[in-house]
Amino acid sequence: MAHRWLRLRRNTVLPCLLNRAATATATFASSGAVTTHLPEDQIPNSDDLRTRILSLRLPKRSATNVLHKWALQGNPIPLSQLRDISKELRRSHRFKHALEISEWMVGHEEYELTDSDYAVRIDLMTKVFGIDAAERYFEGLPLPTKTVETYTALLHSYAAAKLTEKAEELYQRIKDSNLSFDALTYNEMMTLYMSVGQFEKVPTVVEELKQQKVSPDIFTYNLWISSCAATLNIDEVRKILDEMSHDAGSNESWIRYLNLANIYVSVGHLDNATSNSLVENEKRITQSQWITYDFLIILYAGLGSKDKLDQIWNSLRMTKQKMIGRNYICIISSYLMLGHNKEVDEVIDQWKQSTTTDFDLLACKRIMAAFTDIGLAEMANNLNMVLIDRNLSQENNN
């Protein structure tokens, strides 16, 4: 797909709870606090354009000046290199410099820009100048550049800012257009509805997706399942999981996701949850939100992304909110599925030390039974060995 720039954002529901934990780290990194900053006139004249730009670090330094100097020295600046540098800058949250790269690309007619280039620019303008600037830029684009990618980029900006009315207006324009959108566009609307707690609107978007003969992806299914689980409509969750199991797009990631979701529903006794229970602290997180976070963990376990599992779990722990056994069941099952037994051991230790919920040996045994039932006896045995090593396998469970 041309708009792969958005793929890392496809999921979707990393709400403010997780963002708060990540903000300090991201700010620290983007500020360049871990590096030595050189004045612009002292940037080494490396023969590598990438090195020159990355050496700027501080946002007030000008990437445009570096590009201009490089060009004056007679050096070529291939479009592919600019895209690679921009991608690296965005990954390190250096959006201002990335936007300067984008401006250079747009300002030089010799470059043949793609829809993705314009989409990246909309995303960067949102981050650097705000949504109003991005909106004006989009509206000023020539009609041929108002494509699936640019529409979706602006929709992503609205969704991230929880601007429901603007997002719905743009979504209607999208539906009225003659363009063919894929699951990502619909996922953005579903993500928005999940983030503002309008769970009941998610199935409607799924129906619209199906009416347009668009194939749902794993992110679509996760959002749909999460919306039903958040309202404790477990029968519907099971129906969706069954549909997903018969989808022609099933692959290894889908199978992992399906197995973990089924284990979570059964071992976590989701059927017995009550819709009005709250996990209390200074700020309350409803059970619906906790379930959403759990399915986010399941999603990334399905995708095989341990880094994301670590990030989400550590962020949840940093909030100091009161977790319940179901949260531990979810993360233990996920690490176990990916073969990370060391992390399983660490989570069990965290559960043992929890002051808000007792360690549940029977739940661990139910996890082992569930893994065995789906033909993953080796993983069940791995959990059993962790329990034995901790002298927990025969512990009395209260």
Short mmCIF file of C-alpha atoms in Angstrom, two decimals:
data_model
loop_
_atom_site.label_atom_id
_atom_site.label_comp_id
_atom_site.label_asym_id
_atom_site.label_seq_id
_atom_site.Cartn_x
_atom_site.Cartn_y
_atom_site.Cartn_z
CA MET A 1 0.00 0.00 0.00
CA ALA A 2 1.18 3.49 -0.76
CA HIS A 3 0.18 4.80 2.66
CA ARG A 4 2.43 2.58 4.73
CA TRP A 5 3.44 5.70 6.69
CA LEU A 6 0.31 5.18 8.79
CA ARG A 7 0.78 1.49 9.43
CA LEU A 8 2.50 1.97 12.77
CA ARG A 9 -0.52 4.01 13.95
CA ARG A 10 -3.14 1.52 12.94
CA ASN A 11 -3.92 0.49 16.35
CA THR A 12 -5.45 2.26 17.40
CA VAL A 13 -6.28 2.73 21.00
CA LEU A 14 -3.24 3.94 22.94
CA PRO A 15 -5.31 6.29 25.08
CA CYS A 16 -4.10 9.12 27.25
CA LEU A 17 -3.37 6.65 30.02
CA LEU A 18 -0.54 5.15 27.99
CA ASN A 19 0.47 8.41 26.35
CA ARG A 20 1.20 10.07 29.69
CA ALA A 21 3.75 7.42 30.53
CA ALA A 22 5.42 7.72 27.14
CA THR A 23 5.39 11.53 26.94
CA ALA A 24 8.28 12.13 29.31
CA THR A 25 10.50 9.67 27.45
CA ALA A 26 9.54 11.03 24.04
CA THR A 27 10.10 14.63 25.14
CA PHE A 28 13.46 13.77 26.65
CA ALA A 29 14.59 12.02 23.48
CA SER A 30 13.33 14.68 21.09
CA SER A 31 14.91 17.45 23.11
CA GLY A 32 18.30 15.88 22.49
CA ALA A 33 19.02 15.70 26.20
CA VAL A 34 21.15 12.62 25.74
CA THR A 35 23.47 14.14 23.14
CA THR A 36 25.86 17.01 22.73
CA HIS A 37 24.43 19.84 20.62
CA LEU A 38 26.63 21.77 18.26
CA PRO A 39 25.93 25.29 17.05
CA GLU A 40 24.78 25.25 13.44
CA ASP A 41 28.04 26.70 12.13
CA GLN A 42 29.95 23.93 13.92
CA ILE A 43 28.04 21.02 12.40
CA PRO A 44 30.75 18.80 10.86
CA ASN A 45 30.90 18.99 7.06
CA SER A 46 30.44 15.27 6.72
CA ASP A 47 30.11 13.82 3.24
CA ASP A 48 26.94 12.17 4.49
CA LEU A 49 23.82 14.34 4.23
CA ARG A 50 22.00 12.14 6.73
CA THR A 51 24.72 12.70 9.35
CA ARG A 52 24.63 16.45 8.85
CA ILE A 53 20.88 16.64 9.35
CA LEU A 54 20.74 14.23 12.28
CA SER A 55 23.56 16.17 13.97
CA LEU A 56 21.31 19.22 14.22
CA ARG A 57 19.26 17.67 17.03
CA LEU A 58 17.75 20.85 18.49
CA PRO A 59 14.53 21.92 16.72
CA LYS A 60 15.72 25.53 16.34
CA ARG A 61 18.51 24.38 14.04
CA SER A 62 17.62 24.53 10.36
CA ALA A 63 17.55 21.40 8.23
CA THR A 64 16.74 23.63 5.26
CA ASN A 65 20.09 25.41 5.64
CA VAL A 66 21.90 22.09 5.67
CA LEU A 67 20.11 20.99 2.51
CA HIS A 68 20.84 24.31 0.81
CA LYS A 69 24.54 24.15 1.70
CA TRP A 70 24.74 20.55 0.54
CA ALA A 71 23.20 21.48 -2.81
CA LEU A 72 25.51 24.52 -3.24
CA GLN A 73 28.47 22.19 -2.82
CA GLY A 74 27.28 20.39 -5.92
CA ASN A 75 26.00 17.31 -4.18
CA PRO A 76 22.93 15.46 -5.44
CA ILE A 77 19.92 15.05 -3.14
CA PRO A 78 17.96 11.98 -4.26
CA LEU A 79 14.29 11.91 -3.34
CA SER A 80 14.68 8.42 -1.88
CA GLN A 81 17.33 9.71 0.52
CA LEU A 82 15.09 12.55 1.67
CA ARG A 83 12.31 10.07 2.39
CA ASP A 84 14.65 7.85 4.39
CA ILE A 85 15.96 10.77 6.44
CA SER A 86 12.41 12.02 7.03
CA LYS A 87 11.33 8.60 8.24
CA GLU A 88 14.23 8.46 10.68
CA LEU A 89 13.45 11.94 11.98
CA ARG A 90 9.80 11.06 12.52
CA ARG A 91 10.70 7.91 14.41
CA SER A 92 12.75 10.01 16.82
CA HIS A 93 9.93 12.58 17.16
CA ARG A 94 11.92 15.30 15.39
CA PHE A 95 8.91 16.53 13.49
CA LYS A 96 10.08 20.08 12.79
CA HIS A 97 13.14 18.89 10.90
CA ALA A 98 11.09 16.25 9.11
CA LEU A 99 8.67 18.98 8.01
CA GLU A 100 11.58 20.99 6.62
CA ILE A 101 12.55 17.94 4.57
CA SER A 102 8.97 17.76 3.31
CA GLU A 103 8.99 21.46 2.42
CA TRP A 104 12.20 20.98 0.45
CA MET A 105 10.62 18.12 -1.47
CA VAL A 106 7.49 20.12 -2.27
CA GLY A 107 9.51 23.19 -3.27
CA HIS A 108 11.59 21.42 -5.89
CA GLU A 109 9.67 20.55 -9.02
CA GLU A 110 12.21 17.97 -10.15
CA TYR A 111 10.86 15.59 -7.53
CA GLU A 112 7.87 13.45 -8.45
CA LEU A 113 5.97 13.25 -5.18
CA THR A 114 3.64 10.41 -4.31
CA ASP A 115 0.36 10.43 -2.42
CA SER A 116 2.27 9.19 0.62
CA ASP A 117 4.56 12.22 0.50
CA TYR A 118 1.55 14.53 0.75
CA ALA A 119 0.04 12.39 3.50
CA VAL A 120 3.24 12.58 5.53
CA ARG A 121 3.20 16.35 5.10
CA ILE A 122 -0.33 16.59 6.51
CA ASP A 123 0.70 14.50 9.50
CA LEU A 124 3.79 16.62 10.11
CA MET A 125 1.90 19.90 9.77
CA THR A 126 -0.55 18.66 12.39
CA LYS A 127 2.29 17.91 14.78
CA VAL A 128 4.25 21.10 14.18
CA PHE A 129 1.62 23.76 13.46
CA GLY A 130 -1.63 22.16 14.57
CA ILE A 131 -4.71 20.70 12.94
CA ASP A 132 -5.97 24.00 11.51
CA ALA A 133 -2.79 24.35 9.45
CA ALA A 134 -3.02 20.77 8.24
CA GLU A 135 -6.68 21.29 7.36
CA ARG A 136 -5.92 24.41 5.32
CA TYR A 137 -3.14 22.59 3.52
CA PHE A 138 -5.41 19.67 2.66
CA GLU A 139 -8.21 21.91 1.40
CA GLY A 140 -5.71 23.79 -0.76
CA LEU A 141 -4.41 20.66 -2.46
CA PRO A 142 -5.25 20.19 -6.15
CA LEU A 143 -8.04 17.69 -6.67
CA PRO A 144 -5.72 14.96 -8.03
CA THR A 145 -3.78 14.97 -4.75
CA LYS A 146 -6.91 14.59 -2.61
CA THR A 147 -6.48 10.86 -2.50
CA VAL A 148 -7.05 7.92 -0.18
CA GLU A 149 -3.76 8.71 1.53
CA THR A 150 -4.34 12.43 2.11
CA TYR A 151 -7.96 11.97 3.20
CA THR A 152 -6.87 9.28 5.65
CA ALA A 153 -4.00 11.42 6.95
CA LEU A 154 -6.37 14.27 7.82
CA LEU A 155 -8.88 11.83 9.29
CA HIS A 156 -6.09 10.43 11.46
CA SER A 157 -5.32 13.93 12.72
CA TYR A 158 -8.95 14.51 13.66
CA ALA A 159 -9.21 11.12 15.33
CA ALA A 160 -6.02 11.60 17.33
CA ALA A 161 -7.35 14.94 18.61
CA LYS A 162 -10.78 13.40 19.32
CA LEU A 163 -12.49 15.94 17.07
CA THR A 164 -15.52 13.76 16.51
CA GLU A 165 -17.67 16.23 14.58
CA LYS A 166 -14.91 17.16 12.13
CA ALA A 167 -13.95 13.52 11.70
CA GLU A 168 -17.53 12.52 10.96
CA GLU A 169 -17.89 15.31 8.40
CA LEU A 170 -14.70 14.23 6.65
CA TYR A 171 -15.75 10.58 6.87
CA GLN A 172 -18.98 11.47 5.08
CA ARG A 173 -16.98 13.21 2.35
CA ILE A 174 -14.90 10.07 2.06
CA LYS A 175 -17.99 7.91 1.67
CA ASP A 176 -19.40 10.31 -0.93
CA SER A 177 -16.21 10.26 -2.98
CA ASN A 178 -15.48 7.84 -5.78
CA LEU A 179 -12.25 6.72 -4.15
CA SER A 180 -11.67 3.16 -2.98
CA PHE A 181 -10.56 3.13 0.64
CA ASP A 182 -9.12 0.17 2.51
CA ALA A 183 -9.55 -0.95 6.12
CA LEU A 184 -7.17 1.68 7.49
CA THR A 185 -9.59 4.53 6.85
CA TYR A 186 -12.44 2.75 8.61
CA ASN A 187 -10.08 1.79 11.45
CA GLU A 188 -9.41 5.47 12.07
CA MET A 189 -13.11 6.13 12.70
CA MET A 190 -13.37 3.05 14.90
CA THR A 191 -10.33 4.20 16.86
CA LEU A 192 -11.93 7.59 17.39
CA TYR A 193 -15.18 6.08 18.67
CA MET A 194 -13.26 3.80 21.02
CA SER A 195 -11.20 6.70 22.38
CA VAL A 196 -14.28 8.83 23.13
CA GLY A 197 -16.26 5.93 24.59
CA GLN A 198 -18.83 5.72 21.79
CA PHE A 199 -18.48 1.95 21.56
CA GLU A 200 -21.92 1.50 20.04
CA LYS A 201 -20.83 3.28 16.84
CA VAL A 202 -18.02 0.86 16.05
CA PRO A 203 -20.20 -1.98 14.64
CA THR A 204 -21.86 0.54 12.30
CA VAL A 205 -18.48 1.39 10.78
CA VAL A 206 -17.76 -2.33 10.38
CA GLU A 207 -21.03 -2.75 8.49
CA GLU A 208 -20.14 0.15 6.20
CA LEU A 209 -16.74 -1.41 5.57
CA LYS A 210 -18.37 -4.69 4.60
CA GLN A 211 -20.91 -2.98 2.36
CA GLN A 212 -18.02 -1.48 0.41
CA LYS A 213 -16.49 -4.96 -0.01
CA VAL A 214 -13.46 -3.93 2.01
CA SER A 215 -11.64 -6.75 3.77
CA PRO A 216 -11.22 -6.19 7.51
CA ASP A 217 -7.70 -6.59 8.85
CA ILE A 218 -6.54 -7.71 12.28
CA PHE A 219 -6.79 -4.12 13.56
CA THR A 220 -10.40 -3.91 12.38
CA TYR A 221 -11.28 -7.10 14.18
CA ASN A 222 -9.48 -6.00 17.35
CA LEU A 223 -11.36 -2.70 17.45
CA TRP A 224 -14.66 -4.43 16.78
CA ILE A 225 -14.03 -7.08 19.43
CA SER A 226 -12.82 -4.46 21.91
CA SER A 227 -15.98 -2.40 21.44
CA CYS A 228 -18.16 -5.42 22.21
CA ALA A 229 -16.00 -6.58 25.10
CA ALA A 230 -16.02 -3.07 26.56
CA THR A 231 -19.83 -3.24 26.74
CA LEU A 232 -19.55 -6.84 28.01
CA ASN A 233 -21.38 -8.23 25.00
CA ILE A 234 -19.43 -11.46 25.22
CA ASP A 235 -21.75 -13.42 22.96
CA GLU A 236 -20.98 -10.96 20.19
CA VAL A 237 -17.26 -11.23 20.95
CA ARG A 238 -17.47 -14.98 20.41
CA LYS A 239 -19.36 -14.50 17.13
CA ILE A 240 -16.70 -12.12 15.86
CA LEU A 241 -13.91 -14.49 16.85
CA ASP A 242 -15.70 -17.26 14.98
CA GLU A 243 -16.05 -15.04 11.90
CA MET A 244 -12.40 -14.11 12.14
CA SER A 245 -11.40 -17.78 12.30
CA HIS A 246 -13.12 -18.36 8.95
CA ASP A 247 -11.71 -15.27 7.26
CA ALA A 248 -9.61 -16.06 4.22
CA GLY A 249 -6.99 -13.60 5.42
CA SER A 250 -6.09 -15.68 8.45
CA ASN A 251 -2.38 -16.14 9.03
CA GLU A 252 0.02 -16.84 11.89
CA SER A 253 -0.65 -13.48 13.54
CA TRP A 254 -4.40 -14.01 13.32
CA ILE A 255 -4.15 -17.49 14.81
CA ARG A 256 -2.09 -16.20 17.75
CA TYR A 257 -4.61 -13.41 18.25
CA LEU A 258 -7.57 -15.79 18.10
CA ASN A 259 -6.01 -18.20 20.57
CA LEU A 260 -5.13 -15.45 23.04
CA ALA A 261 -8.52 -13.77 22.74
CA ASN A 262 -10.32 -17.04 23.41
CA ILE A 263 -8.05 -17.80 26.38
CA TYR A 264 -8.65 -14.30 27.76
CA VAL A 265 -12.43 -14.59 27.48
CA SER A 266 -12.58 -18.02 29.10
CA VAL A 267 -9.77 -17.96 31.67
CA GLY A 268 -10.44 -14.34 32.60
CA HIS A 269 -14.12 -15.12 33.26
CA LEU A 270 -15.15 -12.17 31.13
CA ASP A 271 -18.67 -13.58 31.14
CA ASN A 272 -18.92 -12.88 34.85
CA ALA A 273 -17.77 -9.28 34.68
CA THR A 274 -20.18 -6.58 35.75
CA SER A 275 -20.56 -3.54 33.58
CA ASN A 276 -20.64 -1.00 36.39
CA SER A 277 -17.57 -2.10 38.35
CA LEU A 278 -14.74 0.40 38.66
CA VAL A 279 -11.05 0.19 39.36
CA GLU A 280 -10.57 3.11 41.70
CA ASN A 281 -7.74 5.49 42.32
CA GLU A 282 -7.19 9.23 42.07
CA LYS A 283 -8.49 8.88 38.54
CA ARG A 284 -10.80 6.01 37.78
CA ILE A 285 -10.38 3.59 34.97
CA THR A 286 -13.57 1.78 34.17
CA GLN A 287 -13.56 -1.93 33.62
CA SER A 288 -14.44 -1.23 29.98
CA GLN A 289 -11.17 0.67 29.57
CA TRP A 290 -9.17 -2.09 31.24
CA ILE A 291 -10.69 -4.62 28.85
CA THR A 292 -9.73 -2.36 25.94
CA TYR A 293 -6.12 -2.25 27.17
CA ASP A 294 -6.12 -6.03 27.54
CA PHE A 295 -7.22 -6.49 23.95
CA LEU A 296 -4.53 -4.03 22.88
CA ILE A 297 -1.99 -6.32 24.54
CA ILE A 298 -3.57 -9.32 22.79
CA LEU A 299 -3.36 -7.51 19.45
CA TYR A 300 0.36 -6.85 19.71
CA ALA A 301 0.99 -10.36 21.00
CA GLY A 302 -0.80 -11.59 17.90
CA LEU A 303 1.47 -9.41 15.79
CA GLY A 304 4.49 -10.80 17.64
CA SER A 305 5.58 -7.37 18.90
CA LYS A 306 7.25 -7.88 22.27
CA ASP A 307 8.44 -4.27 22.33
CA LYS A 308 4.84 -3.07 22.22
CA LEU A 309 3.84 -5.55 24.93
CA ASP A 310 6.62 -4.21 27.15
CA GLN A 311 5.64 -0.61 26.43
CA ILE A 312 1.94 -1.06 27.15
CA TRP A 313 2.41 -3.19 30.25
CA ASN A 314 5.04 -0.88 31.74
CA SER A 315 2.87 2.14 30.99
CA LEU A 316 -0.11 0.54 32.70
CA ARG A 317 2.00 -0.27 35.75
CA MET A 318 3.32 3.30 35.89
CA THR A 319 -0.21 4.67 36.21
CA LYS A 320 -0.45 3.05 39.66
CA GLN A 321 -4.01 2.04 38.87
CA LYS A 322 -5.42 -1.00 40.60
CA MET A 323 -5.21 -4.02 38.35
CA ILE A 324 -7.22 -7.18 38.75
CA GLY A 325 -6.38 -10.80 38.05
CA ARG A 326 -7.71 -10.61 34.50
CA ASN A 327 -5.01 -8.08 33.55
CA TYR A 328 -2.28 -10.41 34.79
CA ILE A 329 -3.87 -13.37 33.00
CA CYS A 330 -3.79 -11.38 29.77
CA ILE A 331 -0.14 -10.34 29.90
CA ILE A 332 1.08 -13.72 31.18
CA SER A 333 -0.73 -15.51 28.34
CA SER A 334 0.67 -13.05 25.81
CA TYR A 335 4.29 -13.37 26.90
CA LEU A 336 3.84 -17.13 27.11
CA MET A 337 2.48 -17.28 23.56
CA LEU A 338 5.57 -15.46 22.27
CA GLY A 339 7.94 -17.68 24.26
CA HIS A 340 9.21 -15.02 26.66
CA ASN A 341 9.36 -17.07 29.84
CA LYS A 342 11.61 -14.60 31.68
CA GLU A 343 8.92 -11.94 31.36
CA VAL A 344 6.27 -14.45 32.50
CA ASP A 345 8.33 -14.98 35.64
CA GLU A 346 8.64 -11.22 36.19
CA VAL A 347 4.89 -10.65 35.83
CA ILE A 348 4.14 -13.44 38.29
CA ASP A 349 6.49 -11.72 40.73
CA GLN A 350 4.63 -8.44 40.18
CA TRP A 351 1.33 -10.22 40.76
CA LYS A 352 2.64 -11.76 43.97
CA GLN A 353 3.66 -8.30 45.20
CA SER A 354 0.40 -6.63 44.21
CA THR A 355 -1.46 -4.95 47.06
CA THR A 356 -4.73 -4.77 45.15
CA THR A 357 -5.33 -8.33 43.97
CA ASP A 358 -4.17 -11.71 45.26
CA PHE A 359 -2.04 -13.99 43.13
CA ASP A 360 -4.32 -16.65 41.66
CA LEU A 361 -2.65 -20.03 41.17
CA LEU A 362 -5.88 -21.54 39.86
CA ALA A 363 -5.95 -18.91 37.11
CA CYS A 364 -2.42 -19.94 36.10
CA LYS A 365 -3.54 -23.56 35.99
CA ARG A 366 -6.49 -22.55 33.81
CA ILE A 367 -4.06 -20.82 31.47
CA MET A 368 -2.01 -24.03 31.25
CA ALA A 369 -5.14 -26.07 30.55
CA ALA A 370 -6.25 -23.61 27.86
CA PHE A 371 -2.88 -23.75 26.10
CA THR A 372 -2.93 -27.54 26.26
CA ASP A 373 -6.45 -27.63 24.81
CA ILE A 374 -5.34 -25.74 21.69
CA GLY A 375 -2.33 -27.99 21.14
CA LEU A 376 0.29 -25.78 22.78
CA ALA A 377 1.30 -28.14 25.58
CA GLU A 378 4.92 -27.00 25.42
CA MET A 379 3.91 -23.45 26.33
CA ALA A 380 1.71 -24.78 29.12
CA ASN A 381 4.71 -26.71 30.41
CA ASN A 382 6.84 -23.56 30.28
CA LEU A 383 4.42 -21.84 32.65
CA ASN A 384 4.37 -24.89 34.88
CA MET A 385 8.18 -24.82 35.09
CA VAL A 386 8.09 -21.14 36.07
CA LEU A 387 5.65 -21.98 38.87
CA ILE A 388 7.76 -24.94 40.02
CA ASP A 389 10.91 -22.81 40.08
CA ARG A 390 9.05 -20.36 42.31
CA ASN A 391 7.69 -23.14 44.53
CA LEU A 392 4.19 -22.09 43.56
CA SER A 393 2.91 -25.18 41.79
CA GLN A 394 1.38 -26.68 44.94
CA GLU A 395 0.66 -23.44 46.77
CA ASN A 396 -2.72 -23.25 48.45
CA ASN A 397 -4.99 -20.95 46.52
CA ASN A 398 -7.40 -18.90 48.58
#
